[in-house]
Short mmCIF file of C-alpha atoms in Angstrom, two decimals:
data_model
loop_
_atom_site.label_atom_id
_atom_site.label_comp_id
_atom_site.label_asym_id
_atom_site.label_seq_id
_atom_site.Cartn_x
_atom_site.Cartn_y
_atom_site.Cartn_z
CA ASP A 1 46.51 -47.47 -82.48
CA ILE A 2 48.45 -46.72 -85.96
CA ASP A 3 46.76 -45.06 -88.52
CA HIS A 4 48.10 -46.91 -91.52
CA LEU A 5 46.27 -44.71 -93.76
CA ASN A 6 48.10 -41.64 -92.81
CA LEU A 7 51.03 -40.83 -95.47
CA ARG A 8 53.50 -39.93 -92.64
CA VAL A 9 52.95 -43.08 -91.00
CA GLN A 10 53.39 -45.14 -94.00
CA LYS A 11 56.82 -43.14 -95.10
CA GLU A 12 58.19 -43.53 -91.52
CA LEU A 13 57.32 -47.32 -91.42
CA VAL A 14 58.84 -47.81 -94.97
CA GLU A 15 61.93 -45.85 -93.79
CA TRP A 16 62.31 -48.19 -90.40
CA LEU A 17 61.70 -51.26 -92.67
CA ASN A 18 64.75 -50.32 -94.88
CA TRP A 19 66.77 -49.40 -91.99
CA LEU A 20 66.14 -52.86 -90.63
CA LYS A 21 67.05 -54.38 -94.07
CA ALA A 22 69.99 -52.38 -95.04
CA ASP A 23 71.79 -51.60 -91.51
CA ILE A 24 70.67 -54.61 -89.07
CA GLY A 25 70.44 -57.20 -91.87
CA PHE A 26 66.72 -58.64 -91.73
CA ASP A 27 65.33 -59.89 -95.22
CA GLY A 28 61.83 -60.70 -94.62
CA TRP A 29 58.68 -59.50 -92.63
CA ARG A 30 56.15 -61.20 -90.49
CA PHE A 31 52.79 -59.18 -90.40
CA ASP A 32 51.19 -59.37 -87.32
CA PHE A 33 47.30 -59.39 -87.07
CA ALA A 34 47.31 -58.59 -90.70
CA LYS A 35 43.26 -58.49 -90.90
CA GLY A 36 43.77 -55.45 -88.67
CA TYR A 37 44.76 -53.32 -91.73
CA SER A 38 43.79 -53.65 -95.37
CA ALA A 39 45.98 -55.75 -97.84
CA ASP A 40 46.57 -52.41 -99.90
CA VAL A 41 48.51 -51.09 -96.96
CA ALA A 42 50.58 -54.31 -96.62
CA LYS A 43 51.28 -54.02 -100.40
CA ILE A 44 52.61 -50.53 -99.59
CA TYR A 45 55.03 -51.67 -97.19
CA ILE A 46 56.18 -54.77 -99.34
CA ASP A 47 56.81 -52.92 -102.45
CA ARG A 48 58.51 -50.02 -100.78
CA SER A 49 60.91 -52.03 -98.78
CA GLU A 50 61.58 -55.18 -101.21
CA PRO A 51 61.99 -58.03 -98.76
CA SER A 52 62.94 -61.42 -100.04
CA PHE A 53 60.00 -62.93 -97.99
CA ALA A 54 57.07 -61.74 -96.03
CA VAL A 55 54.45 -63.78 -94.21
CA ALA A 56 51.05 -62.58 -93.02
CA GLU A 57 48.99 -63.71 -89.89
CA ILE A 58 45.52 -63.84 -90.80
CA TRP A 59 43.91 -65.90 -88.06
CA THR A 60 40.07 -66.15 -88.51
CA SER A 61 37.76 -69.03 -87.22
CA LEU A 62 37.07 -72.11 -89.36
CA ALA A 63 33.51 -73.06 -90.25
CA TYR A 64 32.15 -75.42 -87.69
CA GLY A 65 29.29 -77.77 -87.39
CA GLY A 66 26.77 -78.59 -84.91
CA ASP A 67 29.06 -81.30 -83.30
CA GLY A 68 31.79 -78.56 -82.48
CA LYS A 69 34.12 -79.99 -85.10
CA PRO A 70 35.26 -78.10 -88.32
CA ASP A 71 33.22 -78.65 -91.32
CA LEU A 72 34.70 -80.74 -94.40
CA ASN A 73 34.50 -77.82 -96.56
CA GLN A 74 36.83 -74.94 -95.55
CA ASP A 75 36.87 -73.13 -99.06
CA GLN A 76 35.63 -69.87 -97.71
CA HIS A 77 38.58 -70.10 -94.92
CA ARG A 78 41.46 -70.43 -97.37
CA GLN A 79 39.91 -68.39 -99.94
CA GLU A 80 40.44 -65.51 -97.37
CA LEU A 81 44.04 -66.23 -97.30
CA VAL A 82 44.39 -66.57 -101.11
CA ASN A 83 42.71 -63.15 -101.50
CA TRP A 84 45.11 -61.42 -99.30
CA VAL A 85 48.06 -62.62 -101.14
CA ASP A 86 46.07 -61.67 -104.27
CA LYS A 87 45.77 -58.05 -103.20
CA VAL A 88 49.30 -57.58 -102.01
CA GLY A 89 50.62 -59.41 -105.14
CA GLY A 90 50.62 -62.91 -106.07
CA LYS A 91 53.99 -62.56 -107.96
CA GLY A 92 55.68 -60.76 -105.10
CA PRO A 93 57.35 -62.41 -101.86
CA ALA A 94 53.89 -62.18 -99.91
CA THR A 95 52.78 -65.64 -98.08
CA THR A 96 50.21 -66.21 -95.35
CA PHE A 97 50.32 -68.68 -92.60
CA ASP A 98 48.29 -71.75 -93.65
CA PHE A 99 45.72 -71.56 -90.57
CA THR A 100 43.31 -73.73 -92.75
CA THR A 101 45.80 -76.62 -92.82
CA LYS A 102 46.51 -76.02 -88.98
CA GLY A 103 42.95 -76.23 -88.02
CA ILE A 104 42.19 -79.28 -90.00
CA LEU A 105 45.36 -81.12 -88.87
CA ASN A 106 44.38 -80.38 -85.23
CA VAL A 107 41.28 -82.53 -85.51
CA ALA A 108 42.54 -85.06 -88.39
CA VAL A 109 45.16 -86.55 -85.96
CA GLU A 110 42.66 -87.58 -83.61
CA GLY A 111 41.36 -90.51 -85.52
CA GLU A 112 39.74 -88.48 -88.22
CA LEU A 113 42.56 -88.46 -91.05
CA TRP A 114 39.94 -88.70 -93.73
CA ARG A 115 39.86 -84.79 -93.28
CA LEU A 116 43.34 -84.65 -94.91
CA ARG A 117 41.44 -85.15 -98.39
CA GLY A 118 39.34 -82.49 -99.57
CA THR A 119 36.25 -82.85 -101.66
CA ASP A 120 38.44 -82.09 -104.88
CA GLY A 121 40.92 -84.90 -103.86
CA LYS A 122 43.47 -82.39 -102.97
CA ALA A 123 44.93 -80.92 -99.60
CA PRO A 124 42.10 -79.28 -97.79
CA GLY A 125 44.09 -76.38 -96.52
CA MET A 126 45.78 -73.51 -98.59
CA ILE A 127 48.38 -75.84 -99.73
CA GLY A 128 45.67 -77.49 -101.86
CA TRP A 129 45.23 -74.27 -103.77
CA TRP A 130 48.16 -72.12 -103.70
CA PRO A 131 50.90 -74.01 -102.02
CA ALA A 132 53.71 -71.63 -103.24
CA LYS A 133 51.88 -68.76 -100.97
CA ALA A 134 51.14 -71.06 -97.98
CA VAL A 135 53.40 -71.29 -94.84
CA THR A 136 52.41 -74.36 -93.03
CA PHE A 137 53.00 -74.73 -89.33
CA VAL A 138 51.78 -77.32 -86.30
CA ASP A 139 51.89 -74.54 -83.38
CA ASN A 140 53.10 -70.92 -83.00
CA HIS A 141 53.74 -68.69 -79.91
CA ASP A 142 49.92 -67.81 -80.01
CA THR A 143 48.40 -71.44 -80.57
CA GLY A 144 50.60 -73.14 -78.18
CA SER A 145 53.63 -72.52 -75.86
CA THR A 146 52.46 -70.49 -72.59
CA GLN A 147 49.19 -68.84 -74.18
CA HIS A 148 47.82 -72.28 -75.30
CA MET A 149 44.90 -70.80 -77.47
CA TRP A 150 44.74 -73.39 -80.08
CA PRO A 151 47.24 -75.99 -79.31
CA PHE A 152 47.86 -79.09 -81.52
CA PRO A 153 47.27 -82.46 -79.57
CA SER A 154 50.49 -82.90 -77.66
CA ASP A 155 51.20 -86.53 -78.13
CA ARG A 156 50.74 -86.30 -81.89
CA VAL A 157 52.84 -83.23 -82.65
CA MET A 158 55.22 -85.35 -84.71
CA GLN A 159 52.35 -86.37 -86.93
CA GLY A 160 51.81 -82.67 -87.78
CA TYR A 161 55.49 -82.26 -88.63
CA ALA A 162 55.49 -85.47 -90.79
CA TYR A 163 52.78 -83.94 -92.76
CA ILE A 164 54.09 -80.33 -93.10
CA LEU A 165 57.64 -81.34 -93.78
CA THR A 166 56.81 -84.06 -96.52
CA HIS A 167 54.00 -81.85 -98.32
CA PRO A 168 53.93 -78.65 -100.51
CA GLY A 169 54.05 -75.26 -98.97
CA THR A 170 56.92 -73.68 -96.79
CA PRO A 171 56.75 -75.53 -93.50
CA CYS A 172 57.55 -73.45 -90.23
CA ILE A 173 59.14 -75.27 -87.29
CA PHE A 174 57.96 -74.16 -83.72
CA TYR A 175 61.10 -73.28 -81.40
CA ASP A 176 59.33 -74.61 -78.19
CA HIS A 177 59.01 -78.20 -80.28
CA PHE A 178 62.51 -78.09 -81.63
CA PHE A 179 64.48 -76.89 -78.47
CA ASP A 180 62.25 -77.51 -75.53
CA TRP A 181 60.14 -80.89 -76.35
CA GLY A 182 63.22 -82.94 -77.31
CA LEU A 183 61.85 -83.40 -80.66
CA LYS A 184 65.17 -81.93 -82.38
CA GLU A 185 66.39 -85.12 -83.69
CA GLU A 186 63.00 -86.58 -84.94
CA ILE A 187 62.05 -83.21 -86.87
CA ASP A 188 65.87 -83.08 -88.11
CA ARG A 189 65.21 -86.28 -89.75
CA LEU A 190 62.12 -85.20 -91.59
CA VAL A 191 63.89 -81.97 -92.51
CA SER A 192 66.84 -84.07 -93.92
CA VAL A 193 64.28 -86.22 -96.14
CA ARG A 194 62.73 -83.02 -97.46
CA THR A 195 66.04 -81.59 -98.39
CA ARG A 196 67.58 -84.68 -99.97
CA HIS A 197 64.78 -85.39 -102.21
CA GLY A 198 64.15 -81.53 -103.01
CA ILE A 199 60.47 -81.40 -101.70
CA HIS A 200 59.35 -77.78 -102.41
CA SER A 201 56.72 -75.26 -101.95
CA GLU A 202 54.89 -76.49 -105.38
CA SER A 203 55.88 -80.30 -105.05
CA LYS A 204 53.04 -82.44 -106.62
CA LEU A 205 50.89 -84.36 -103.98
CA GLN A 206 49.21 -87.68 -104.49
CA ILE A 207 46.78 -88.82 -101.99
CA ILE A 208 46.59 -92.65 -101.89
CA GLU A 209 44.61 -93.20 -98.96
CA ALA A 210 42.71 -91.10 -96.29
CA ASP A 211 40.55 -93.02 -93.88
CA ALA A 212 39.74 -92.54 -90.15
CA ASP A 213 42.86 -94.47 -89.09
CA LEU A 214 45.32 -93.99 -92.13
CA TYR A 215 46.46 -91.13 -94.37
CA LEU A 216 49.04 -92.23 -97.11
CA ALA A 217 50.50 -89.72 -99.74
CA GLU A 218 53.35 -89.75 -102.20
CA ILE A 219 55.21 -86.35 -103.04
CA ASP A 220 56.78 -85.61 -106.30
CA GLY A 221 57.03 -89.62 -106.80
CA LYS A 222 60.12 -89.52 -104.39
CA VAL A 223 58.60 -89.51 -100.92
CA ILE A 224 55.65 -91.47 -99.15
CA VAL A 225 54.25 -90.33 -95.76
CA LYS A 226 51.93 -92.55 -93.60
CA LEU A 227 50.05 -90.94 -90.55
CA GLY A 228 47.85 -92.98 -88.32
CA PRO A 229 48.06 -96.09 -86.36
CA ARG A 230 47.14 -98.86 -89.00
CA TYR A 231 50.27 -100.88 -89.41
CA ASP A 232 49.86 -103.10 -92.36
CA VAL A 233 50.39 -100.89 -95.42
CA GLY A 234 53.04 -102.65 -97.06
CA ASN A 235 50.80 -103.66 -100.05
CA LEU A 236 50.33 -99.85 -100.79
CA ILE A 237 53.78 -98.99 -100.84
CA PRO A 238 55.56 -99.11 -104.35
CA GLY A 239 58.59 -101.12 -104.59
CA GLY A 240 62.18 -99.64 -104.08
CA PHE A 241 60.94 -97.62 -101.38
CA LYS A 242 62.72 -97.69 -97.80
CA VAL A 243 61.78 -96.19 -94.37
CA ALA A 244 63.76 -92.91 -93.94
CA ALA A 245 62.01 -91.65 -90.64
CA HIS A 246 59.34 -93.18 -88.39
CA GLY A 247 57.92 -92.44 -84.91
CA ASN A 248 54.64 -92.60 -83.06
CA ASP A 249 51.78 -93.44 -85.54
CA TYR A 250 53.85 -91.96 -88.47
CA ALA A 251 56.45 -93.10 -91.09
CA VAL A 252 58.15 -91.93 -94.09
CA TRP A 253 59.71 -93.69 -97.15
#
């Protein structure tokens, strides 16, 4: 174990981080198992190494109901993510992986897309509260891949990407999906839409519909995304919008 309260440990880790930055060329840090040490310690490492970007893995269980599914209200879960960023310094480069959004999306794409509108009408994950500090993802090396600890429904992965790549937050693409699953071209199309229309971490999200079989949202008045099997949504799409990407149960205008 590493004693992060030991001043010598702190000094040597900061020296190592600065060496990685100055000599090797890294410019950002990922804090693994960040709940294993205090946010105050992470703040020391960030403040003294000044990365351009830092993201923490704070993976805790969502609140579950008696049916074994996540509760609609996950405020306590996303508050923990917000608290970490607050303590480390909200004006700095610190962000956290949006595990709240990941957990809700996992279930929502299985015919419960109503979950993607929170009780306040906003996105139910961290992106609904502090999108500038939320790093969204569909799967990572722990949840998916060979470890398979909390995998996204494999036949609906592109719905997940259609969501995170059109929404606020900083989306993160999983290596396996991009290179091993044959999804490169589909993901590329969504990335192109995001880039072309300037969608960013603090883009404005307006949720139009959130029913069991349909989620429809408009981002910055420029992009509309649909998830779910409901096909006839033409009456909900404003004039002038044309399909830019589509796939299994998703479309982007």
